[in-house]
Amino acid sequence: MTILSGNTGVGKTTFMCEYSLDLAEQGVPTLWGSFEMPLRKVCKTLIQQFAGEPLDPPIPSRIAEWARMFSENVPIYFMNLHGAQSLTEVLKTMEVGVKDSGVEHIVIDNLQFLLGAGDGAFIERFQRQDHFIEKLRAFATEKGTHVTIVAHPRKEEIGRLLSINSLYGGGKISQEADNIMFLQMDSSTAIPKKYIQVVKNRYDGTLGCMDLNFRKDRLSFRPRPRELVIPTKATTFPRIVGYD
C-alpha cells in the first residue's frame, strides 16, 4: 500500500494520473476511484498525458483518435462512485474490479473526500479513517493487489516541507503503508522547485528525492510526446468502463 500526500494545489491528482498511467502502460490493470475530482476531468487528464500533446483548443477528430488509442492500449477502469461513500460500497466495487477485470492496482483519490467531513469530533474522524485504512490494507493483502491512496496532510506553516508526521489522522495510515511519498514544493529558491520525496520504503529501504519537470501544456512529467497512429480503417472504440 502506497500513500501519496502533498499540500493543496501542488498537483497530487495530476501526478497520480500519470503515475497510474505509467503502470497501466506496463500491463498493470488499474481501477481508479476519483472521489474529489469529477471523473470526466480525470479522463481528460489521462488522455492528454497519454497523448503527450496539448488538447486545447480541442480538435474533435484528433481527441477521438487519442481516446481510441487510450481505450485500446491502456487497461484503466473507473469506479462509478463520487464524493463520500460507505466502506462497504467501495470494497464491493474493488472486489468486482479484481474478479471481473483482473485489477492489480487500485487508486483512491482522495481519502478525506471518500470518508466525508462528518459531524463527529476529530477523534471520531481519526478512528473512522484508521478503520478504513485497516480494511484497505487487509483487502490488498488478501487479493494481492496494490492500493495507492492520495491523502491530505495536516495544515502546516506556509513554506514548511512535509514529513510523515504531517499526515492527517491517527498513526494507522503511516503504520500500514509500505511506501509513503510526498509531492513537495520548495519555494526557498529563486525558481520554486517541485519534487517527489520517498520518506518510507518498507521492502527496499531506499529513500530520497527526485526533481520533477512539469510540462503544463501536456499536463505531463514525461520528456517526450508519443506519436499518434491513425488506422486506415475507421475503428469504433469502447467507452471507458465503470462499475455499478
mmCIF file of N, CA and C in Angstrom, residues 47-124:
data_model
loop_
_atom_site.group_PDB
_atom_site.id
_atom_site.type_symbol
_atom_site.label_atom_id
_atom_site.label_comp_id
_atom_site.label_asym_id
_atom_site.label_seq_id
_atom_site.Cartn_x
_atom_site.Cartn_y
_atom_site.Cartn_z
ATOM 1 N N ILE A 47 -5.989 11.152 -20.790
ATOM 2 C CA ILE A 47 -5.857 11.094 -22.249
ATOM 3 C C ILE A 47 -4.849 12.129 -22.736
ATOM 4 N N GLN A 48 -4.848 13.323 -22.126
ATOM 5 C CA GLN A 48 -3.870 14.334 -22.530
ATOM 6 C C GLN A 48 -2.455 13.892 -22.173
ATOM 7 N N GLN A 49 -2.276 13.276 -21.016
ATOM 8 C CA GLN A 49 -0.960 12.753 -20.640
ATOM 9 C C GLN A 49 -0.552 11.611 -21.560
ATOM 10 N N PHE A 50 -1.507 10.775 -21.907
ATOM 11 C CA PHE A 50 -1.237 9.668 -22.823
ATOM 12 C C PHE A 50 -0.821 10.197 -24.189
ATOM 13 N N ALA A 51 -1.520 11.242 -24.653
ATOM 14 C CA ALA A 51 -1.210 11.825 -25.959
ATOM 15 C C ALA A 51 0.135 12.539 -25.937
ATOM 16 N N GLY A 52 0.437 13.202 -24.830
ATOM 17 C CA GLY A 52 1.689 13.943 -24.747
ATOM 18 C C GLY A 52 1.687 15.199 -25.585
ATOM 19 N N GLU A 53 0.490 15.750 -25.832
ATOM 20 C CA GLU A 53 0.381 16.984 -26.600
ATOM 21 C C GLU A 53 -0.798 17.793 -26.080
ATOM 22 N N PRO A 54 -0.795 19.117 -26.268
ATOM 23 C CA PRO A 54 -1.922 19.936 -25.825
ATOM 24 C C PRO A 54 -3.199 19.542 -26.566
ATOM 25 N N LEU A 55 -4.302 19.442 -25.844
ATOM 26 C CA LEU A 55 -5.589 19.127 -26.467
ATOM 27 C C LEU A 55 -6.523 20.326 -26.433
ATOM 28 N N ASP A 56 -5.989 21.495 -26.128
ATOM 29 C CA ASP A 56 -6.727 22.752 -26.167
ATOM 30 C C ASP A 56 -6.008 23.707 -27.104
ATOM 31 N N PRO A 57 -6.703 24.332 -28.065
ATOM 32 C CA PRO A 57 -8.139 24.167 -28.303
ATOM 33 C C PRO A 57 -8.450 22.774 -28.854
ATOM 34 N N PRO A 58 -9.610 22.226 -28.506
ATOM 35 C CA PRO A 58 -9.925 20.849 -28.893
ATOM 36 C C PRO A 58 -10.187 20.690 -30.385
ATOM 37 N N ILE A 59 -9.632 19.634 -30.947
ATOM 38 C CA ILE A 59 -9.937 19.218 -32.316
ATOM 39 C C ILE A 59 -10.641 17.870 -32.181
ATOM 40 N N PRO A 60 -11.972 17.829 -32.326
ATOM 41 C CA PRO A 60 -12.741 16.620 -32.019
ATOM 42 C C PRO A 60 -12.205 15.342 -32.652
ATOM 43 N N SER A 61 -11.833 15.399 -33.923
ATOM 44 C CA SER A 61 -11.370 14.181 -34.593
ATOM 45 C C SER A 61 -10.066 13.670 -33.982
ATOM 46 N N ARG A 62 -9.189 14.592 -33.615
ATOM 47 C CA ARG A 62 -7.906 14.185 -33.032
ATOM 48 C C ARG A 62 -8.101 13.634 -31.617
ATOM 49 N N ILE A 63 -8.964 14.291 -30.835
ATOM 50 C CA ILE A 63 -9.252 13.795 -29.492
ATOM 51 C C ILE A 63 -9.880 12.410 -29.560
ATOM 52 N N ALA A 64 -10.761 12.197 -30.540
ATOM 53 C CA ALA A 64 -11.399 10.883 -30.695
ATOM 54 C C ALA A 64 -10.369 9.803 -30.989
ATOM 55 N N GLU A 65 -9.364 10.128 -31.796
ATOM 56 C CA GLU A 65 -8.324 9.140 -32.111
ATOM 57 C C GLU A 65 -7.468 8.837 -30.890
ATOM 58 N N TRP A 66 -7.143 9.864 -30.112
ATOM 59 C CA TRP A 66 -6.370 9.620 -28.892
ATOM 60 C C TRP A 66 -7.178 8.794 -27.903
ATOM 61 N N ALA A 67 -8.472 9.086 -27.805
ATOM 62 C CA ALA A 67 -9.337 8.312 -26.907
ATOM 63 C C ALA A 67 -9.406 6.858 -27.354
ATOM 64 N N ARG A 68 -9.445 6.640 -28.670
ATOM 65 C CA ARG A 68 -9.460 5.267 -29.194
ATOM 66 C C ARG A 68 -8.174 4.547 -28.820
ATOM 67 N N MET A 69 -7.033 5.196 -29.058
ATOM 68 C CA MET A 69 -5.751 4.579 -28.716
ATOM 69 C C MET A 69 -5.659 4.285 -27.220
ATOM 70 N N PHE A 70 -6.159 5.213 -26.420
ATOM 71 C CA PHE A 70 -6.129 5.023 -24.966
ATOM 72 C C PHE A 70 -6.948 3.802 -24.563
ATOM 73 N N SER A 71 -8.177 3.723 -25.059
ATOM 74 C CA SER A 71 -9.060 2.628 -24.658
ATOM 75 C C SER A 71 -8.573 1.279 -25.160
ATOM 76 N N GLU A 72 -7.848 1.272 -26.283
ATOM 77 C CA GLU A 72 -7.353 0.018 -26.844
ATOM 78 C C GLU A 72 -6.062 -0.452 -26.182
ATOM 79 N N ASN A 73 -5.306 0.466 -25.591
ATOM 80 C CA ASN A 73 -3.962 0.122 -25.116
ATOM 81 C C ASN A 73 -3.740 0.270 -23.617
ATOM 82 N N VAL A 74 -4.650 0.925 -22.930
ATOM 83 C CA VAL A 74 -4.422 1.213 -21.510
ATOM 84 C C VAL A 74 -5.503 0.544 -20.657
ATOM 85 N N PRO A 75 -5.148 -0.452 -19.833
ATOM 86 C CA PRO A 75 -6.141 -1.156 -19.002
ATOM 87 C C PRO A 75 -6.483 -0.395 -17.719
ATOM 88 N N ILE A 76 -7.163 0.745 -17.889
ATOM 89 C CA ILE A 76 -7.612 1.525 -16.738
ATOM 90 C C ILE A 76 -9.138 1.510 -16.700
ATOM 91 N N TYR A 77 -9.684 1.216 -15.529
ATOM 92 C CA TYR A 77 -11.122 1.184 -15.306
ATOM 93 C C TYR A 77 -11.460 2.201 -14.221
ATOM 94 N N PHE A 78 -12.747 2.563 -14.127
ATOM 95 C CA PHE A 78 -13.132 3.628 -13.207
ATOM 96 C C PHE A 78 -14.321 3.217 -12.350
ATOM 97 N N MET A 79 -14.231 3.533 -11.063
ATOM 98 C CA MET A 79 -15.366 3.314 -10.169
ATOM 99 C C MET A 79 -16.464 4.321 -10.495
ATOM 100 N N ASN A 80 -17.697 3.847 -10.519
ATOM 101 C CA ASN A 80 -18.834 4.728 -10.754
ATOM 102 C C ASN A 80 -19.310 5.307 -9.414
ATOM 103 N N LEU A 81 -18.369 5.932 -8.701
ATOM 104 C CA LEU A 81 -18.623 6.489 -7.372
ATOM 105 C C LEU A 81 -17.963 7.859 -7.280
ATOM 106 N N HIS A 82 -18.583 8.764 -6.507
ATOM 107 C CA HIS A 82 -18.005 10.098 -6.341
ATOM 108 C C HIS A 82 -18.474 10.681 -5.018
ATOM 109 N N GLY A 83 -17.614 11.473 -4.375
ATOM 110 C CA GLY A 83 -17.964 12.055 -3.093
ATOM 111 C C GLY A 83 -17.868 11.039 -1.969
ATOM 112 N N ALA A 84 -18.452 11.377 -0.816
ATOM 113 C CA ALA A 84 -18.398 10.486 0.344
ATOM 114 C C ALA A 84 -19.142 9.187 0.051
ATOM 115 N N GLN A 85 -18.528 8.065 0.392
ATOM 116 C CA GLN A 85 -19.102 6.748 0.125
ATOM 117 C C GLN A 85 -18.949 5.857 1.353
ATOM 118 N N SER A 86 -19.785 4.826 1.411
ATOM 119 C CA SER A 86 -19.666 3.867 2.504
ATOM 120 C C SER A 86 -18.504 2.923 2.230
ATOM 121 N N LEU A 87 -17.899 2.444 3.290
ATOM 122 C CA LEU A 87 -16.802 1.492 3.171
ATOM 123 C C LEU A 87 -17.252 0.245 2.428
ATOM 124 N N THR A 88 -18.461 -0.219 2.720
ATOM 125 C CA THR A 88 -18.984 -1.434 2.085
ATOM 126 C C THR A 88 -19.076 -1.277 0.578
ATOM 127 N N GLU A 89 -19.577 -0.128 0.121
ATOM 128 C CA GLU A 89 -19.753 0.105 -1.316
ATOM 129 C C GLU A 89 -18.414 0.155 -2.041
ATOM 130 N N VAL A 90 -17.443 0.813 -1.441
ATOM 131 C CA VAL A 90 -16.126 0.922 -2.068
ATOM 132 C C VAL A 90 -15.448 -0.442 -2.156
ATOM 133 N N LEU A 91 -15.481 -1.201 -1.078
ATOM 134 C CA LEU A 91 -14.854 -2.529 -1.078
ATOM 135 C C LEU A 91 -15.549 -3.468 -2.055
ATOM 136 N N LYS A 92 -16.865 -3.342 -2.175
ATOM 137 C CA LYS A 92 -17.611 -4.161 -3.130
ATOM 138 C C LYS A 92 -17.167 -3.853 -4.558
ATOM 139 N N THR A 93 -17.014 -2.573 -4.868
ATOM 140 C CA THR A 93 -16.576 -2.169 -6.205
ATOM 141 C C THR A 93 -15.156 -2.651 -6.486
ATOM 142 N N MET A 94 -14.293 -2.568 -5.492
ATOM 143 C CA MET A 94 -12.927 -3.069 -5.642
ATOM 144 C C MET A 94 -12.928 -4.572 -5.892
ATOM 145 N N GLU A 95 -13.794 -5.283 -5.187
ATOM 146 C CA GLU A 95 -13.914 -6.735 -5.352
ATOM 147 C C GLU A 95 -14.321 -7.088 -6.776
ATOM 148 N N VAL A 96 -15.284 -6.340 -7.323
ATOM 149 C CA VAL A 96 -15.734 -6.569 -8.698
ATOM 150 C C VAL A 96 -14.597 -6.315 -9.680
ATOM 151 N N GLY A 97 -13.832 -5.261 -9.444
ATOM 152 C CA GLY A 97 -12.716 -4.946 -10.332
ATOM 153 C C GLY A 97 -11.674 -6.046 -10.370
ATOM 154 N N VAL A 98 -11.339 -6.581 -9.204
ATOM 155 C CA VAL A 98 -10.344 -7.658 -9.136
ATOM 156 C C VAL A 98 -10.876 -8.922 -9.792
ATOM 157 N N LYS A 99 -12.128 -9.255 -9.506
ATOM 158 C CA LYS A 99 -12.713 -10.503 -10.003
ATOM 159 C C LYS A 99 -12.972 -10.478 -11.503
ATOM 160 N N ASP A 100 -13.568 -9.384 -11.998
ATOM 161 C CA ASP A 100 -14.007 -9.337 -13.396
ATOM 162 C C ASP A 100 -12.953 -8.820 -14.365
ATOM 163 N N SER A 101 -12.047 -7.964 -13.901
ATOM 164 C CA SER A 101 -11.079 -7.339 -14.808
ATOM 165 C C SER A 101 -9.631 -7.607 -14.436
ATOM 166 N N GLY A 102 -9.406 -8.426 -13.427
ATOM 167 C CA GLY A 102 -8.032 -8.753 -13.043
ATOM 168 C C GLY A 102 -7.243 -7.561 -12.555
ATOM 169 N N VAL A 103 -7.920 -6.612 -11.903
ATOM 170 C CA VAL A 103 -7.258 -5.394 -11.432
ATOM 171 C C VAL A 103 -6.140 -5.733 -10.444
ATOM 172 N N GLU A 104 -4.980 -5.109 -10.648
ATOM 173 C CA GLU A 104 -3.821 -5.319 -9.777
ATOM 174 C C GLU A 104 -3.403 -4.053 -9.034
ATOM 175 N N HIS A 105 -3.954 -2.917 -9.447
ATOM 176 C CA HIS A 105 -3.600 -1.631 -8.820
ATOM 177 C C HIS A 105 -4.875 -0.813 -8.669
ATOM 178 N N ILE A 106 -5.113 -0.304 -7.466
ATOM 179 C CA ILE A 106 -6.308 0.488 -7.182
ATOM 180 C C ILE A 106 -5.891 1.853 -6.651
ATOM 181 N N VAL A 107 -6.473 2.905 -7.229
ATOM 182 C CA VAL A 107 -6.179 4.280 -6.818
ATOM 183 C C VAL A 107 -7.377 4.845 -6.061
ATOM 184 N N ILE A 108 -7.136 5.395 -4.884
ATOM 185 C CA ILE A 108 -8.160 6.081 -4.098
ATOM 186 C C ILE A 108 -7.762 7.551 -4.003
ATOM 187 N N ASP A 109 -8.538 8.444 -4.636
ATOM 188 C CA ASP A 109 -8.217 9.873 -4.661
ATOM 189 C C ASP A 109 -9.484 10.683 -4.327
ATOM 190 N N ASN A 110 -9.595 11.255 -3.171
ATOM 191 C CA ASN A 110 -8.632 11.088 -2.104
ATOM 192 C C ASN A 110 -9.344 10.593 -0.858
ATOM 193 N N LEU A 111 -8.582 10.234 0.135
ATOM 194 C CA LEU A 111 -9.112 9.573 1.321
ATOM 195 C C LEU A 111 -10.114 10.437 2.074
ATOM 196 N N GLN A 112 -9.815 11.722 2.249
ATOM 197 C CA GLN A 112 -10.686 12.579 3.045
ATOM 198 C C GLN A 112 -12.033 12.823 2.359
ATOM 199 N N PHE A 113 -12.037 12.992 1.034
ATOM 200 C CA PHE A 113 -13.295 13.184 0.320
ATOM 201 C C PHE A 113 -14.119 11.907 0.343
ATOM 202 N N LEU A 114 -13.463 10.770 0.253
ATOM 203 C CA LEU A 114 -14.155 9.488 0.296
ATOM 204 C C LEU A 114 -14.879 9.304 1.630
ATOM 205 N N LEU A 115 -14.207 9.631 2.716
ATOM 206 C CA LEU A 115 -14.789 9.448 4.042
ATOM 207 C C LEU A 115 -15.812 10.519 4.380
ATOM 208 N N GLY A 116 -15.687 11.715 3.793
ATOM 209 C CA GLY A 116 -16.585 12.810 4.109
ATOM 210 C C GLY A 116 -16.163 13.500 5.390
ATOM 211 N N ALA A 117 -16.553 14.753 5.532
ATOM 212 C CA ALA A 117 -16.156 15.528 6.704
ATOM 213 C C ALA A 117 -16.836 15.024 7.971
ATOM 214 N N GLY A 118 -18.136 14.706 7.843
ATOM 215 C CA GLY A 118 -18.860 14.206 9.014
ATOM 216 C C GLY A 118 -19.084 15.292 10.058
ATOM 217 N N ASP A 119 -19.893 14.960 11.062
ATOM 218 C CA ASP A 119 -20.216 15.916 12.115
ATOM 219 C C ASP A 119 -19.574 15.554 13.450
ATOM 220 N N GLY A 120 -18.829 14.448 13.476
ATOM 221 C CA GLY A 120 -18.254 13.984 14.730
ATOM 222 C C GLY A 120 -17.019 14.766 15.121
ATOM 223 N N ALA A 121 -16.531 14.470 16.320
ATOM 224 C CA ALA A 121 -15.310 15.097 16.805
ATOM 225 C C ALA A 121 -14.116 14.566 16.031
ATOM 226 N N PHE A 122 -12.972 15.265 16.171
ATOM 227 C CA PHE A 122 -11.768 14.855 15.454
ATOM 228 C C PHE A 122 -11.403 13.411 15.748
ATOM 229 N N ILE A 123 -11.523 13.004 17.020
ATOM 230 C CA ILE A 123 -11.127 11.652 17.384
ATOM 231 C C ILE A 123 -11.973 10.622 16.653
ATOM 232 N N GLU A 124 -13.271 10.927 16.429
ATOM 233 C CA GLU A 124 -14.152 10.011 15.710
ATOM 234 C C GLU A 124 -13.754 9.927 14.241
#
